[in-house]
């Protein structure tokens, strides 16, 4: 899917870190069952370890080993929401879209209100151009009072709305994301573009400044800066942004647009 550099909210792997003790225990095929622990509890624990290992392999780009670990997790715990959810992400990356959808649905059958699965399934649906279904899942995700990152689902809902040019809905979702977390970087850049499209370069520049407080320039932020400074009639700043874009990101889509006079 396009729009990769500024729309990091669409990457929503389960962000858990493995402890060394878990890594050690994962190296043993048949660990002894602790006193008082049932076989079912032990299988669930091992499934969790395999899921975390699968996530780590995905981060490293080793999809084959990730798939093996996630399938092993499900052989141990067939109703593991985290394993089904992560497998959906992996299959989506591999463009095995039917398998991805099946995995997300399995996660939600196991736990219908799981906000992480709802968010990831919503993202998948939007990527498949099923925007209305995707929005439904994002909004279901934020209804869960225990979901501690509603800004992620709101931002994804906004990006999904932008895909179908529904700027009004997108702005509402981005504002909800920023209300939940004012530092949600992935919502700041599109809000800057929406403000600029409304002929409000001052507000757009404020959103861009907030965006840059939390990370470096990317091609889309430099392109937005160029457009803002043009509306403000600041030719020196326009030239500075253009130079940064050409020098730092010569192969970017935005640099190509600049060189063709389309920016």
Coordinates of C-alpha atoms in Angstrom, one line a residue:
X1 CA 0.0 0.0 0.0
X2 CA 1.3 3.5 -0.7
X3 CA 1.7 6.3 1.9
X4 CA 4.5 4.5 3.8
X5 CA 6.7 7.2 5.3
X6 CA 4.3 9.2 7.4
X7 CA 1.6 6.8 8.2
X8 CA 3.2 4.6 10.7
X9 CA 0.0 4.0 12.6
X10 CA -0.8 1.3 10.1
X11 CA 2.0 -0.9 11.4
X12 CA 0.6 -2.4 14.5
X13 CA 2.5 -5.5 15.5
X14 CA 2.1 -6.6 19.1
X15 CA 4.9 -4.6 20.7
X16 CA 6.1 -7.0 23.3
X17 CA 9.7 -7.7 24.2
X18 CA 11.0 -11.2 25.0
X19 CA 12.7 -11.7 28.3
X20 CA 15.9 -13.8 28.3
X21 CA 14.2 -16.3 30.5
X22 CA 11.5 -16.8 27.9
X23 CA 14.1 -17.2 25.2
X24 CA 15.8 -19.9 27.3
X25 CA 12.7 -21.8 28.0
X26 CA 11.8 -21.7 24.3
X27 CA 14.9 -23.7 23.6
X28 CA 13.6 -26.7 25.4
X29 CA 11.1 -28.9 23.6
X30 CA 9.5 -30.3 26.8
X31 CA 10.0 -28.2 29.9
X32 CA 9.0 -29.7 33.2
X33 CA 5.5 -28.6 34.4
X34 CA 5.9 -26.5 37.6
X35 CA 4.1 -27.9 40.7
X36 CA 0.5 -26.8 40.7
X37 CA 0.5 -26.0 37.0
X38 CA -1.9 -27.8 34.7
X39 CA -0.9 -29.2 31.2
X40 CA -3.3 -26.6 29.7
X41 CA -1.6 -23.7 31.5
X42 CA 1.8 -24.9 30.3
X43 CA 0.6 -25.2 26.7
X44 CA -0.8 -21.7 26.9
X45 CA 2.5 -20.4 28.2
X46 CA 4.5 -22.1 25.5
X47 CA 2.1 -20.8 22.9
X48 CA 2.7 -17.3 24.1
X49 CA 6.5 -17.8 23.9
X50 CA 6.1 -19.1 20.3
X51 CA 3.9 -16.1 19.4
X52 CA 6.5 -13.7 20.8
X53 CA 9.3 -15.5 18.9
X54 CA 7.1 -15.2 15.7
X55 CA 6.8 -11.5 16.2
X56 CA 10.6 -11.1 16.7
X57 CA 11.2 -13.1 13.5
X58 CA 8.8 -10.8 11.6
X59 CA 10.7 -7.8 12.9
X60 CA 13.9 -9.3 11.5
X61 CA 12.2 -10.1 8.2
X62 CA 12.5 -13.8 8.6
X63 CA 8.9 -14.6 7.6
X64 CA 9.5 -18.4 7.2
X65 CA 10.6 -18.8 10.8
X66 CA 7.8 -16.5 11.9
X67 CA 5.2 -18.6 10.2
X68 CA 6.6 -21.7 11.7
X69 CA 6.5 -20.3 15.2
X70 CA 3.0 -18.9 14.9
X71 CA 1.7 -22.2 13.5
X72 CA 3.3 -24.0 16.4
X73 CA 1.7 -21.5 18.8
X74 CA -1.7 -22.4 17.4
X75 CA -1.1 -26.1 17.6
X76 CA -0.5 -25.6 21.3
X77 CA -3.3 -23.1 21.9
X78 CA -5.8 -23.0 19.0
X79 CA -7.8 -20.1 20.5
X80 CA -4.8 -17.8 21.0
X81 CA -5.9 -14.3 20.0
X82 CA -2.4 -13.0 19.8
X83 CA -1.2 -15.8 17.5
X84 CA -4.2 -15.5 15.1
X85 CA -3.8 -11.7 15.1
X86 CA -0.1 -11.8 14.3
X87 CA -0.6 -14.5 11.7
X88 CA -3.1 -12.2 10.0
X89 CA -0.5 -9.5 9.9
X90 CA 2.1 -12.0 8.5
X91 CA -0.2 -13.4 5.8
X92 CA -1.1 -9.8 4.8
X93 CA 2.6 -9.0 4.4
X94 CA 2.9 -12.2 2.3
X95 CA -0.1 -11.1 0.2
X96 CA -2.0 -14.3 1.2
X97 CA -5.1 -12.2 1.6
X98 CA -7.6 -15.0 2.1
X99 CA -5.5 -16.6 4.8
X100 CA -5.0 -13.2 6.4
X101 CA -8.7 -12.5 6.6
X102 CA -9.3 -16.0 8.0
X103 CA -6.7 -15.4 10.7
X104 CA -8.2 -12.1 11.8
X105 CA -11.7 -13.6 11.9
X106 CA -10.3 -16.4 14.0
X107 CA -8.8 -13.9 16.4
X108 CA -12.1 -12.1 16.7
X109 CA -14.1 -15.3 17.2
X110 CA -11.8 -16.2 20.1
X111 CA -12.2 -12.7 21.6
X112 CA -14.8 -10.5 19.8
X113 CA -13.9 -7.3 21.6
X114 CA -10.1 -7.5 21.2
X115 CA -9.1 -4.0 20.2
X116 CA -5.8 -5.0 18.7
X117 CA -7.4 -7.5 16.4
X118 CA -10.2 -5.1 15.5
X119 CA -7.6 -2.4 14.6
X120 CA -5.4 -4.8 12.5
X121 CA -8.4 -6.3 10.8
X122 CA -9.7 -2.8 10.0
X123 CA -6.4 -1.8 8.6
X124 CA -6.4 -5.0 6.4
X125 CA -9.9 -4.2 5.2
X126 CA -9.0 -0.7 4.2
X127 CA -6.0 -2.0 2.3
X128 CA -8.4 -4.3 0.4
X129 CA -10.5 -1.2 -0.5
X130 CA -13.3 -2.3 1.9
X131 CA -13.4 1.0 3.6
X132 CA -16.8 0.9 5.3
X133 CA -16.0 -2.4 6.9
X134 CA -12.6 -1.2 8.0
X135 CA -14.1 1.9 9.7
X136 CA -16.6 -0.3 11.5
X137 CA -13.7 -2.3 13.0
X138 CA -11.8 0.8 14.0
X139 CA -14.8 2.3 15.8
X140 CA -15.4 -1.0 17.5
X141 CA -11.8 -1.0 18.7
X142 CA -12.1 2.4 20.4
X143 CA -15.3 1.4 22.2
X144 CA -13.3 -0.9 24.5
X145 CA -12.6 1.1 27.7
X146 CA -9.6 -1.1 28.3
X147 CA -7.9 -0.3 25.0
X148 CA -5.0 1.9 26.0
X149 CA -4.1 3.3 22.5
X150 CA -7.3 4.4 20.9
X151 CA -5.3 7.1 19.1
X152 CA -4.0 4.3 16.8
X153 CA -7.4 3.1 15.7
X154 CA -8.6 6.7 15.3
X155 CA -5.6 7.6 13.2
X156 CA -6.1 4.5 11.0
X157 CA -9.8 5.4 10.6
X158 CA -8.7 8.9 9.4
X159 CA -6.2 7.4 6.9
X160 CA -8.9 5.0 5.7
X161 CA -11.3 8.0 5.2
X162 CA -8.6 9.9 3.3
X163 CA -8.3 6.9 0.9
X164 CA -11.8 7.6 -0.3
X165 CA -11.4 11.5 -0.1
X166 CA -13.7 11.8 2.9
X167 CA -11.8 14.7 4.4
X168 CA -14.6 15.7 6.8
X169 CA -14.7 12.2 8.4
X170 CA -10.9 12.0 8.3
X171 CA -10.5 15.3 10.2
X172 CA -12.9 14.2 12.9
X173 CA -10.9 10.9 13.4
X174 CA -7.6 12.7 13.5
X175 CA -8.9 15.2 16.0
X176 CA -10.1 12.3 18.1
X177 CA -6.7 10.7 17.9
X178 CA -5.0 13.9 19.0
X179 CA -7.4 14.4 21.8
X180 CA -6.5 11.0 23.1
X181 CA -2.8 11.6 22.5
X182 CA -1.6 15.1 21.4
X183 CA 1.7 13.5 20.4
X184 CA 0.3 11.1 17.9
X185 CA 2.7 11.9 15.1
X186 CA 0.9 9.9 12.4
X187 CA -2.2 12.2 12.8
X188 CA -0.3 15.5 12.8
X189 CA 1.0 15.4 9.2
X190 CA -2.4 14.7 7.5
X191 CA -4.0 17.4 9.8
X192 CA -1.4 19.8 8.4
X193 CA -2.4 18.8 4.8
X194 CA -6.1 19.2 5.6
X195 CA -5.5 22.6 7.1
X196 CA -3.5 23.7 4.0
X197 CA -6.2 22.4 1.7
X198 CA -8.6 24.7 3.6
X199 CA -6.3 27.6 2.8
X200 CA -5.0 27.9 6.4
X201 CA -1.2 27.8 6.1
X202 CA -0.7 29.1 9.6
X203 CA -2.5 26.2 11.2
X204 CA -0.8 23.8 8.8
X205 CA 2.6 25.1 9.8
X206 CA 1.7 24.5 13.5
X207 CA 0.8 20.9 12.8
X208 CA 4.0 20.5 10.9
X209 CA 6.0 22.0 13.7
X210 CA 4.4 19.6 16.2
X211 CA 5.1 16.7 13.8
X212 CA 8.8 17.6 13.7
X213 CA 9.1 17.8 17.5
X214 CA 8.9 14.0 17.6
X215 CA 11.1 12.9 14.7
X216 CA 13.0 13.9 11.6
X217 CA 11.8 15.2 8.2
X218 CA 10.4 12.7 5.7
X219 CA 9.6 13.3 2.1
X220 CA 5.9 14.0 2.8
X221 CA 6.7 16.5 5.6
X222 CA 9.2 18.4 3.3
X223 CA 6.6 18.5 0.5
X224 CA 4.0 19.9 3.0
X225 CA 6.6 22.5 4.1
X226 CA 7.1 23.5 0.5
X227 CA 3.3 24.0 -0.1
X228 CA 2.9 25.9 3.2
X229 CA 5.7 28.3 2.5
X230 CA 4.4 28.9 -1.0
X231 CA 1.0 29.9 0.4
X232 CA 2.8 32.2 2.9
X233 CA 4.8 33.7 0.0
X234 CA 8.2 32.8 1.6
X235 CA 10.4 32.0 -1.4
X236 CA 13.6 31.6 0.6
X237 CA 12.0 28.9 2.8
X238 CA 10.5 27.2 -0.2
X239 CA 13.9 27.0 -1.8
X240 CA 15.4 25.6 1.5
X241 CA 12.7 22.9 1.7
X242 CA 13.2 22.0 -2.0
X243 CA 17.0 21.7 -1.5
X244 CA 16.5 19.4 1.5
X245 CA 14.0 17.2 -0.4
X246 CA 16.3 16.8 -3.4
X247 CA 19.4 16.2 -1.4
X248 CA 18.0 14.0 1.4
X249 CA 15.5 12.0 -0.6
X250 CA 16.5 12.1 -4.3
X251 CA 14.6 8.9 -5.1
X252 CA 11.4 9.7 -3.3
X253 CA 8.0 10.1 -5.0
X254 CA 7.9 13.7 -3.8
X255 CA 11.2 14.6 -5.3
X256 CA 9.9 13.3 -8.6
X257 CA 6.8 15.4 -8.3
X258 CA 9.0 18.4 -7.5
X259 CA 11.2 17.9 -10.6
X260 CA 8.2 17.5 -12.8
X261 CA 6.6 20.6 -11.5
X262 CA 3.7 18.7 -9.9
X263 CA 4.4 19.6 -6.3

